[in-house]
XYZ file of C-alpha atoms in Angstrom:
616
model
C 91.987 85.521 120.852
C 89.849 85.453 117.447
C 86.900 87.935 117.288
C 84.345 85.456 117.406
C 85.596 83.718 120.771
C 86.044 87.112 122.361
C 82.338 88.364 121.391
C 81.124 85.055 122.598
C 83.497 85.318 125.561
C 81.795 89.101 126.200
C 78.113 87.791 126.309
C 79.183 85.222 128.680
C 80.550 87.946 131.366
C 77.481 90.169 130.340
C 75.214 87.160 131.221
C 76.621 85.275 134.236
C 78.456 87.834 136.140
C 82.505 89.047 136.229
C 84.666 86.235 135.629
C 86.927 85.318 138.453
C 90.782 83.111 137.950
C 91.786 81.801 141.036
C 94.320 83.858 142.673
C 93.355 87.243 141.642
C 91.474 89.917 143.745
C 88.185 90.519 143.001
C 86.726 91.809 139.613
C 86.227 95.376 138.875
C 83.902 96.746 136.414
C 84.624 97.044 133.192
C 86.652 100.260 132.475
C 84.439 103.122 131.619
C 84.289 103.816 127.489
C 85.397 100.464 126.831
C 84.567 98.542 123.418
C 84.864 95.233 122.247
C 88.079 95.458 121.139
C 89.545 97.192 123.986
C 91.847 95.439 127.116
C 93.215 92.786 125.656
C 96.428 91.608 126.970
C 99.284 92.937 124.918
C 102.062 90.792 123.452
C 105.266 90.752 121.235
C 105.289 89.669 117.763
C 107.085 90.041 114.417
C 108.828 92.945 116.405
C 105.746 94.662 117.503
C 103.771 94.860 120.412
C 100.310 93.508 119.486
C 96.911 93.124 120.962
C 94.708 90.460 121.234
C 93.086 91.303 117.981
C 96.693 91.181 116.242
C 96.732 94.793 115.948
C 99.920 96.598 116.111
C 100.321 98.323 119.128
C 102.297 102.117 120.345
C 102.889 102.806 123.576
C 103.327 106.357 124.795
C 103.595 108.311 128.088
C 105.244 108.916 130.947
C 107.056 107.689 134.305
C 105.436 107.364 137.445
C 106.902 108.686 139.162
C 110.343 109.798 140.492
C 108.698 110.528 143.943
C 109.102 106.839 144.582
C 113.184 108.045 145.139
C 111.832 110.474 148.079
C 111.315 109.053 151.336
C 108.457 111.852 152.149
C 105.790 109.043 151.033
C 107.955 106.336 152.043
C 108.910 105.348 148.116
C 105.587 105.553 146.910
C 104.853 107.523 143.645
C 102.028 109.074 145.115
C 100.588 110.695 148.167
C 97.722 108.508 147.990
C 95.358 106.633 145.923
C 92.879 109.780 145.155
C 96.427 111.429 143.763
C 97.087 108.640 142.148
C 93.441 108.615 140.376
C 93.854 112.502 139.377
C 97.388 112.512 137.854
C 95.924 109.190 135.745
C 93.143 111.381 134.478
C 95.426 114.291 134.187
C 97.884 112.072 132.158
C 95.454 110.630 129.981
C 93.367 113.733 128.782
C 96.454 116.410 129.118
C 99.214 114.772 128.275
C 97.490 112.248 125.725
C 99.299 108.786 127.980
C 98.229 105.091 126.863
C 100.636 103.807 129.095
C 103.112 104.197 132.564
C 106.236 102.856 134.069
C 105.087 102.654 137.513
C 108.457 102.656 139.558
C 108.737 100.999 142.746
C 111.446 100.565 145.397
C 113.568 97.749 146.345
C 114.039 99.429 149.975
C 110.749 99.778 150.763
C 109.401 96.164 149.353
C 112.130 94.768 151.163
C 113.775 97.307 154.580
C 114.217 93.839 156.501
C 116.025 91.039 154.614
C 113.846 88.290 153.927
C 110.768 90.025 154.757
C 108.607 91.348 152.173
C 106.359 94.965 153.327
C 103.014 93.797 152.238
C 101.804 97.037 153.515
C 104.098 98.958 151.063
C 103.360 96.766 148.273
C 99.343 97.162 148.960
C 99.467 100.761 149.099
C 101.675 100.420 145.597
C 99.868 98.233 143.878
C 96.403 100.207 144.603
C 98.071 103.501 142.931
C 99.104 100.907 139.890
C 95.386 100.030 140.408
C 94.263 103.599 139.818
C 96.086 104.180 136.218
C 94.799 100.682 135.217
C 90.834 101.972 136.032
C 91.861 104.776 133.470
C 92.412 102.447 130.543
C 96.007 102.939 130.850
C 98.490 100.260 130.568
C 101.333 99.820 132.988
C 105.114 98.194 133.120
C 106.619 98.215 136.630
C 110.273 98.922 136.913
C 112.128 98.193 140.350
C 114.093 101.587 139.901
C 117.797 102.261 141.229
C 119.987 105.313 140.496
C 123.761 105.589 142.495
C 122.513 101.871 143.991
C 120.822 103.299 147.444
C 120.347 106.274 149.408
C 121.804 105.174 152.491
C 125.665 105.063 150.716
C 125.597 108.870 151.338
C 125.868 110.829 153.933
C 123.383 112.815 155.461
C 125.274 116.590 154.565
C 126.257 115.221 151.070
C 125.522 117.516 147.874
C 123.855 114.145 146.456
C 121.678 111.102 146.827
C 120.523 107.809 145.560
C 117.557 105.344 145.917
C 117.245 101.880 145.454
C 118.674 98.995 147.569
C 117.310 98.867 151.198
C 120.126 100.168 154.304
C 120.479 96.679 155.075
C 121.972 95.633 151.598
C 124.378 98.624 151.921
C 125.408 97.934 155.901
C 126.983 94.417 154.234
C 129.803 95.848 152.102
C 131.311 98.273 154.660
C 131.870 100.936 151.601
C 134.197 103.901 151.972
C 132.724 107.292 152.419
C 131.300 108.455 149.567
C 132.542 110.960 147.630
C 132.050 112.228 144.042
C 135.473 114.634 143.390
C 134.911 117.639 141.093
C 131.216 116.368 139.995
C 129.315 119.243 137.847
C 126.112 116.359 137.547
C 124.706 113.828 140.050
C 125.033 111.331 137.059
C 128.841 111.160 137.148
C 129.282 109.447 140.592
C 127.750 106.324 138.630
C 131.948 106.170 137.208
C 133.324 108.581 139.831
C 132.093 108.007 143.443
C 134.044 104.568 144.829
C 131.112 104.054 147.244
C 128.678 103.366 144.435
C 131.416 101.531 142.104
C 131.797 99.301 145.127
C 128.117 98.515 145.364
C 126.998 98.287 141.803
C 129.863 95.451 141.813
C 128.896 93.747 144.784
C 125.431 93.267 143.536
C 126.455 92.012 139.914
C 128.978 89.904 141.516
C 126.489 88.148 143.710
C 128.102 89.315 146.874
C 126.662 88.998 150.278
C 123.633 87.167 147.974
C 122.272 90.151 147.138
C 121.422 89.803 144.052
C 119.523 86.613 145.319
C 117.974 88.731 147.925
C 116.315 90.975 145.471
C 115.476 88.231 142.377
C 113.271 86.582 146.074
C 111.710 89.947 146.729
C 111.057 90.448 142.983
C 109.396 87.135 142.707
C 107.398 88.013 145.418
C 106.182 91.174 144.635
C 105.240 90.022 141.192
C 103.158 87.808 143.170
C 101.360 89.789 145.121
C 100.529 92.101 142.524
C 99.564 89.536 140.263
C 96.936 88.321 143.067
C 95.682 91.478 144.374
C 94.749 92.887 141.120
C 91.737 91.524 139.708
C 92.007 89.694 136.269
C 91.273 92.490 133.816
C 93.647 94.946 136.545
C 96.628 92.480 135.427
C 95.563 91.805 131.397
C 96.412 95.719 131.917
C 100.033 94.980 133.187
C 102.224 94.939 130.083
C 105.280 93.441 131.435
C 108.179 94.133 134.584
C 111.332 96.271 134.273
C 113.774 94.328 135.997
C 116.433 96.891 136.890
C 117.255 100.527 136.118
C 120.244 101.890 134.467
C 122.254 98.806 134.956
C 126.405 99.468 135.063
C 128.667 97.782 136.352
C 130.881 99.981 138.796
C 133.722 99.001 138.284
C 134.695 96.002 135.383
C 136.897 92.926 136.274
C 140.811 92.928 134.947
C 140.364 91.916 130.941
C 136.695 93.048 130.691
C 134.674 95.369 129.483
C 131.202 97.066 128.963
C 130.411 94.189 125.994
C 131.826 91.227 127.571
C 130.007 92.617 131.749
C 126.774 92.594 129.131
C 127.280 88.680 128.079
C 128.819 87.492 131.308
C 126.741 89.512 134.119
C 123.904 91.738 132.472
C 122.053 88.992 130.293
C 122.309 85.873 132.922
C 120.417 88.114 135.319
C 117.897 89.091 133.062
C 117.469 85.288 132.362
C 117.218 84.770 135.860
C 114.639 87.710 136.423
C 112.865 86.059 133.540
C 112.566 82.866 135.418
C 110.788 85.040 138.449
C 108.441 86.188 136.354
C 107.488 82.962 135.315
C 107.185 81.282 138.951
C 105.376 84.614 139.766
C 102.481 83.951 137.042
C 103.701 86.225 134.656
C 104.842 84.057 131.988
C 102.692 85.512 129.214
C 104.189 88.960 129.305
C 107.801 90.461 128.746
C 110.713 91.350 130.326
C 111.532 94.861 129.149
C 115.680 94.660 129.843
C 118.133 97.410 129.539
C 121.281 97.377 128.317
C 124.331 98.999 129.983
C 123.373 102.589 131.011
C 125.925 103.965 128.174
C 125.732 101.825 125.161
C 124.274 104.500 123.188
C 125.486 107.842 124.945
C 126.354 110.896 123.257
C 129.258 111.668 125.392
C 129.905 108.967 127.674
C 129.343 105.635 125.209
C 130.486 102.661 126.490
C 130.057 99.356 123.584
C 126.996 97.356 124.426
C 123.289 96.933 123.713
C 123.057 93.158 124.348
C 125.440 92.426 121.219
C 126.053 88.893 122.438
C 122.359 87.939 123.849
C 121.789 86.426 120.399
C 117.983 86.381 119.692
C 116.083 87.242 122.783
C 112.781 86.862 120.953
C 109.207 88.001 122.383
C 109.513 87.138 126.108
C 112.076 90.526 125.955
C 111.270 94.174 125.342
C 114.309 95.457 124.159
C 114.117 98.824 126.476
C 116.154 101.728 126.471
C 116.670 105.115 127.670
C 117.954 108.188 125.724
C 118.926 112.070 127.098
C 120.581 114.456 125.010
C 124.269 114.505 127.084
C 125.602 117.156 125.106
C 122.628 119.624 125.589
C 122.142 119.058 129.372
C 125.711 119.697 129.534
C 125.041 123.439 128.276
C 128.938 123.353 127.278
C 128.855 120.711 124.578
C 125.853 121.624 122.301
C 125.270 125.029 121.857
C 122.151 126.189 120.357
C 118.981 124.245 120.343
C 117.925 121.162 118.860
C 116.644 120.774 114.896
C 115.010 119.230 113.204
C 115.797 115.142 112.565
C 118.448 115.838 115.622
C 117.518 112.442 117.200
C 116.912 110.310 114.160
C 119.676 108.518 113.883
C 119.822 108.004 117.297
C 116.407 106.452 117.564
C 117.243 104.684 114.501
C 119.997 102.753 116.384
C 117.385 101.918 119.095
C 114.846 100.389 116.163
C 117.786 98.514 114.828
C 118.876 97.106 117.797
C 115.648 95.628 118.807
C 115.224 94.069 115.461
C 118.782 92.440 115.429
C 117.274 90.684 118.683
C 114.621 89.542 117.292
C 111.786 92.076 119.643
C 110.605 95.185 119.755
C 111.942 98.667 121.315
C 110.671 100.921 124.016
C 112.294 103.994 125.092
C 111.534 104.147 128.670
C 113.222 107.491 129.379
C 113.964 110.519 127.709
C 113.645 114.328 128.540
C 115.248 117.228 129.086
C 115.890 119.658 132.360
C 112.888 122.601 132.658
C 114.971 124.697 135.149
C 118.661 125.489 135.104
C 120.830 126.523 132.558
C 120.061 124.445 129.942
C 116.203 124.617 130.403
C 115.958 126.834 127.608
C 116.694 124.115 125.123
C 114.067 121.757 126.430
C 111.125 122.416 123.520
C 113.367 121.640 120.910
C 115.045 118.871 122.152
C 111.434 117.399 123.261
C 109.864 118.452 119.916
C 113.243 116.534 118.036
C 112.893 113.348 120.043
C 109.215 112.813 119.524
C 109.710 113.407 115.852
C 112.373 110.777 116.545
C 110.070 108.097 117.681
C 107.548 108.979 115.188
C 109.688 108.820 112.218
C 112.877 107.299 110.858
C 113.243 110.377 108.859
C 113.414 114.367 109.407
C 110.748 116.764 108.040
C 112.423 117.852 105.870
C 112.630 115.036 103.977
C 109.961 112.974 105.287
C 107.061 113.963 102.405
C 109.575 112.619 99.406
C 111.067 109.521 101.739
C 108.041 108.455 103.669
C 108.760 104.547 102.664
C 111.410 104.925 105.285
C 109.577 106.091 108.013
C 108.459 103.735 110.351
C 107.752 101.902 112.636
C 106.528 104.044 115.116
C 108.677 104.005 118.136
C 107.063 103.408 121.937
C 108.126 105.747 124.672
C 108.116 107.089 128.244
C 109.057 110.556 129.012
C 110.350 111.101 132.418
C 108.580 112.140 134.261
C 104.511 112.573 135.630
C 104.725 114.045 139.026
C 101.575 116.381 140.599
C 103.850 117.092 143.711
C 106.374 119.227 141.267
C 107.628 121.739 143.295
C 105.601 120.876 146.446
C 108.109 118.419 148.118
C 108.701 118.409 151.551
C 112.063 115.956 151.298
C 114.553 115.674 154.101
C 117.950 114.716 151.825
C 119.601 111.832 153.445
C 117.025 112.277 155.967
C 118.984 115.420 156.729
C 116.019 118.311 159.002
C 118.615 120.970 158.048
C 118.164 120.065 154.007
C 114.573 120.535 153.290
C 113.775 120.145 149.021
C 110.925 121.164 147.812
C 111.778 122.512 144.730
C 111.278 121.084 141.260
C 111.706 117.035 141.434
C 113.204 117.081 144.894
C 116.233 115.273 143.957
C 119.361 116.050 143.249
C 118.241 119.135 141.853
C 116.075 117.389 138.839
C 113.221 119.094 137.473
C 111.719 117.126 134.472
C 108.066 116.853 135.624
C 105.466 117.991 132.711
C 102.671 118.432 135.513
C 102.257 120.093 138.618
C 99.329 121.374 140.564
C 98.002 124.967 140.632
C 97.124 126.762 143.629
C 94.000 125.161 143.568
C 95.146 121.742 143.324
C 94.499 121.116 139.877
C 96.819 119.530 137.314
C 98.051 121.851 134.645
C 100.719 120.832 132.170
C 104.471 122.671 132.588
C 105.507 122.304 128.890
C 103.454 123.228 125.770
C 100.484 121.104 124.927
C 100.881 120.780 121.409
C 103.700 119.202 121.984
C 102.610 116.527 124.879
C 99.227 115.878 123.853
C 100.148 114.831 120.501
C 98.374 112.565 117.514
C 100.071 108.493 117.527
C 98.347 105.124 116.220
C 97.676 103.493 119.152
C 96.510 100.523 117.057
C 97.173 99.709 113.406
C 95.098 97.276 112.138
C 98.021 95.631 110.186
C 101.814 96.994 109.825
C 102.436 100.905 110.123
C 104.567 101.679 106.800
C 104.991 105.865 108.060
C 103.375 108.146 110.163
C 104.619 111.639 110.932
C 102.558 114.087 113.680
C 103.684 118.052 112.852
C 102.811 119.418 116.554
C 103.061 123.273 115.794
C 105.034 123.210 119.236
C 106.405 126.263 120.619
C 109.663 127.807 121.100
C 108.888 130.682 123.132
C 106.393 132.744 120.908
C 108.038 131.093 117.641
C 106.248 128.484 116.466
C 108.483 125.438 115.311
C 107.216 123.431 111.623
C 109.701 121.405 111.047
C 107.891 119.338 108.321
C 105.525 121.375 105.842
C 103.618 119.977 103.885
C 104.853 120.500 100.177
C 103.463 122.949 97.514
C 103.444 119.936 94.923
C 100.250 118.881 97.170
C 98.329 122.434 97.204
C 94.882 121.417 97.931
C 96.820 119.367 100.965
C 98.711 122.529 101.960
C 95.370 124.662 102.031
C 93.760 122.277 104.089
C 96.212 122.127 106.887
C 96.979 125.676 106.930
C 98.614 126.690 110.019
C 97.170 123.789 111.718
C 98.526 120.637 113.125
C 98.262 117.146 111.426
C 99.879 114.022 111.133
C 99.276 111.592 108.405
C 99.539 107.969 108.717
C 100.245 104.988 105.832
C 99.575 101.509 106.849
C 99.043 97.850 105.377
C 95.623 96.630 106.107
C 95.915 93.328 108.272
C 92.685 90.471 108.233
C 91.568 91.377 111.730
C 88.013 93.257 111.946
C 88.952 96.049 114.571
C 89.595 99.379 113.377
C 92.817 101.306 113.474
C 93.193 103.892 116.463
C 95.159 107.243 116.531
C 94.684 109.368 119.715
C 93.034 112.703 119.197
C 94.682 115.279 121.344
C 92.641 117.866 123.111
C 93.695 120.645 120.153
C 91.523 118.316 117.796
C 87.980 118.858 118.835
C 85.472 117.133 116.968
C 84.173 120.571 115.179
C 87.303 121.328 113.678
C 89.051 117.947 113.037
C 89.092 117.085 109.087
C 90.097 113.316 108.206
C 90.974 112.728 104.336
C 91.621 109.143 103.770
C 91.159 106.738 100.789
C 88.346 105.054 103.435
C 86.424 108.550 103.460
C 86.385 112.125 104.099
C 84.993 113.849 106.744
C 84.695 116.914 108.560
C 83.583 117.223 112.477
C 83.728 112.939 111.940
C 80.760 111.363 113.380
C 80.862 108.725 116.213
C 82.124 105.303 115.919
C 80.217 102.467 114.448
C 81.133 99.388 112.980
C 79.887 100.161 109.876
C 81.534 103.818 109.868
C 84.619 103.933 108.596
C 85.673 106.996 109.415
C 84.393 107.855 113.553
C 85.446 109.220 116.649
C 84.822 108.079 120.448
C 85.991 107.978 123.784
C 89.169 106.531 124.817
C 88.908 103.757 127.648
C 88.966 104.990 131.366
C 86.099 107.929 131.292
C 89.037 110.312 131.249
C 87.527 112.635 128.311
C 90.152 111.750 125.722
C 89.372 110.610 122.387
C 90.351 108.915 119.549
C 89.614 108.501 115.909
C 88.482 104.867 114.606
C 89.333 104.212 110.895
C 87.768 100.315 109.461
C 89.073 98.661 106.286
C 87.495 96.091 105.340
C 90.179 94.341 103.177
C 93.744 92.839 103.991
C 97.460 93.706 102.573
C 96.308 96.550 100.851
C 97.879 100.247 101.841
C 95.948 102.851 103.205
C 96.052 106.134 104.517
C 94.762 108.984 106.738
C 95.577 112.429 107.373
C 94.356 113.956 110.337
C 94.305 117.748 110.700
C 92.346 120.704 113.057
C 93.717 123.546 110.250
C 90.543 123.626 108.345
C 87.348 125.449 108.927
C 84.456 123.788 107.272
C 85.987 122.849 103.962
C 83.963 122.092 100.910
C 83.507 118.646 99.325
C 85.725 120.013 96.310
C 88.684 120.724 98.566
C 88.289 117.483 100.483
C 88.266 115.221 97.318
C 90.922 117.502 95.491
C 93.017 116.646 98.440
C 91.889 113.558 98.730
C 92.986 113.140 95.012
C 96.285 114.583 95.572
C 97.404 111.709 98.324
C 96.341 109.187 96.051
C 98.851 110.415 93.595
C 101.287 110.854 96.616
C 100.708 107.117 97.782
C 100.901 105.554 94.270
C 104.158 107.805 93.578
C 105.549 106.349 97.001
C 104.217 103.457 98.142
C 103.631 101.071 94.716
């Protein structure tokens, strides 16, 4: 929408009342901290997720949350609405969130075939209500992992969630069992149970695959009219399916050819829901076959025959280091530009199809024997979506850098460690430890002993500096965190001693530094500020301005600080140009302590050079 229709549009609301659309719920107030160039519906363009004032858009946080595998709350991610509300505050000022996938169940939507649980999905879509309030942006994923719960028995060593009891009762499946199985992941290729139902499902059988597209469609639905209009602008899209495979493949095909022939015509079909469910204007964000980019198991896929999907698809993937969970197979931790290539593949990908990228999953195990690795291999696949290139090389290649990469870690759960799961609906099997599933235990969050949410993995490197919004095309960005290993701090990109007066000014500190191309919209460019970069001791040096302890936001500031949307108590830093297709840049760092005006332009004269050196 051009700036001028959406000011206009913004009196009218301030002087008639909320603004209704038939169908939806009613209106909420605007969210708290909001500005004029805040909530606009998000789209895809020129491979980018963009905003309704053409900005270019990142999109980082977590999952919410694998609770919705449990049964304790019935497949809900949360207890309730008020714990809903406090892990969307905790997300967004602890671990620095913009965004959510928001999974829901199949089982529960649907535990009688043909009729939908409004009561499930009402209690659902109020907790997807509560991150929305905050200002953060949400993608729902229908989420499945070893097809259902009910294919296992009730003393087995694992379990699954997904498709409802009644979907499984149809195939008559042989007892499940996963042989000599070290991880729950391998019964996805070793337990015959699950091989038989994944194949049922892509094969159509029994209709269930027409079962769920029905429920889908209908729960897209109902959300879509229960949330109010600006709830839904907030709604960035649907996940159709999780970790799609195929069980077992026909005689003469394979993972490619299960892609063209199975994967993608469901995906058109979900597509096809969305649009009878009202939710033609945003994406699909599809996966490709569970292993097409593994680092032990790799199967050949990524939608290689789809052709080009264009913008109504998010090209969305997921990404965990195989070899390093294993404990056997990497040994050591992870270093630095680890992931690059990796992510690279991901970027490329999405381009080839003619979208954008998303990495919906990606962590690491915080207990167990490979738990130890976890703030490297964190630390290296951040960097990863930040930056085409390692730090060690990222100050003398930055023209290589971007773009910047969205992502989900998995996973935001406040009930970490206080589950009170009966496996398989088993009394004697009682989990309450870590994730309460299958022995996972990825959560960044828990609550204390006074019910308060406290990060479980090192700030610096969860609550970390992005763009949010670049006003125009992001040409590099790198964020050095300063994370922790223990007590030894990990700098994995330094800045050089050909820039001195740079190198002073961060010190010891954190910063990132980001390089754009001005665009011809009017709203400002947007990095999150994490907590670590209070406004007394955050230093900007940018060719727009210096400034130290930046002051608040104005349209005529070019260099300014304010709240984030949702009243959460994050922040973020506002930079304005004023011109179009012309590079700029900003560093952003919290390692100075009142610097001088000399030091500020002497560094500020030193990235000049930099950016004429690299960027002509």
């Amino acid at each position: 929408m051009p700036n001028i229709r959406l000011r206009l549009l913004t009196v009218l609301v301030v002087l008639f009342g909320s603004l209704t659309v038939a169908g939806a719920g009613p209106a909420t107030a605007a969210v708290p901290n909001s500005l004029w160039f805040d909530g606009t519906a998000l789209t895809v363009s020129n491979g980018r997720f963009v905003d309704g004032q053409g900005r270019e858009v990142v999109l980082r946080g977590y999952n919410v949350s694998g609770e919705t595998k449990l049964d304790e709350n019935h497949g809900l991610p949360f207890a309730s609405v008020a714990d809903a509300k406090k892990s969307a505050t905790a997300l967004r000022a602890l671990g620095g969130g913009n965004s959510v996938r928001f999974l829901l169940s199949w089982a529960y939507a649907e535990p009688v075939r043909g009729q939908l649980d409004t009561a499930y999905l009402a209690a659902a879509t109020a907790q997807l209500g509560a991150f929305l309030d905050a200002g953060i942006r949400v993608y729902p994923d229908f989420h499945q992992d070893l097809y259902s719960r009910y294919l296992f028995d009730s003393d087995s060593w694992y379990t699954g969630d997904g498709a409802p009891q009644w979907a499984v009762d149809l195939g008559n499946y042989p007892d499940e069992s996963c042989g000599i199985c070290f991880l729950w992941g391998q019964n996805i290729t070793q337990n015959g149970a699950v091989k038989a139902a994944q194949y049922d499902f892509w094969h159509n059988a029994h209709g269930l695959q027409d079962s769920f597209l029905t429920t889908a469609q209908k729960t897209m639905a109902y959300i879509k009219q229960n949330l109010s209009a600006e709830q839904f602008t907030g709604v960035l899209g649907f996940d159709p399916y999780n970790e799609p495979y195929a069980g077992t493949y026909d005689s003469g095909q394979a993972s490619r050819t299960w892609e063209r022939d199975l994967l993608w015509p469901f995906y058109v079909k979900f597509r096809a829901r969305m649009d009878a469910a009202g939710w033609t204007d945003k994406p699909a964000f599809v996966e490709p076959n569970l292993f097409w980019n593994g680092n032990v198991s790799k199967e050949e896929g990524g939608l290689l025959d789809a052709g080009a999907i264009g913008s109504r698809y998010v090209f969305n993937t997921h990404f965990y280091d195989q070899k390093a969970i294993s404990g056997v197979l990497m040994w050591g931790n992870a270093s630095d530009g680890q992931y690059v290539s990796d992510f690279a593949t991901v970027r490329d990908r999405a381009s080839a199809l003619g979208t954008t990228a998303i990495v919906s999953e990606f962590g690491h195990p915080l207990n167990g024997s490979t738990a130890g690795k976890a703030p490297t291999v964190l630390k290296a696949m951040y960097q990863a979506l930040d930056s085409r290139v390692k730090g060690a090389n990222w100050w003398t290649t930055p023209a290589t850098s971007g773009p910047v990469l969205s992502g989900s870690q998995w996973q935001w759960d406040i009930h970490n460690g206080r589950h009170s799961e009966l496996m398989n609906g088993n009394p004697d099997k009682v989990l309450t430890t870590g994730d309460a599933w299958n022995d996972e235990d990825l959560s960044a969050v828990r609550l204390d002993d006074s019910g308060k949410a406290v990060l479980r993995q090192d700030a610096r490197l969860l609550d970390r500096v992005y763009p949010s919004a670049t006003s125009g095309s992001t040409l590099a960005f790198t964020y050095e965190d300063r994370s922790r290993d223990g007590s030894t701090t990990l700098t994995w990109n330094p800045v050089p001693s050909s820039l001195p007066n740079v190198s002073s000014l961060v010190g010891s500190g954190q910063y990132s530094l980001l390089v754009w191309r001005s665009g011809s919209g009017s709203a400002p460019t947007e990095l999150h500020l994490p907590a670590s970069f209070p406004n007394a001791s955050t230093t900007v040096v940018s060719d727009l301005g210096t400034a130290y302890a930046p002051p608040a936001y104005t349209s005529a500031t070019p260099v300014g600080t304010t709240a984030e949307p949702g009243g959460t108590g994050s922040r973020r830093l506002l930079l304005t140009d004023t011109d179009s297709a012309t590079p700029h840049y900003a560093l952003v760092t919290n390692g100075a302590a009142s610097p001088s005006a000399t030091v500020l332009n002497a560094a500020k004269s030193e990235l000049a050079a930099w950016m004429a050196s690299k960027f002509a």
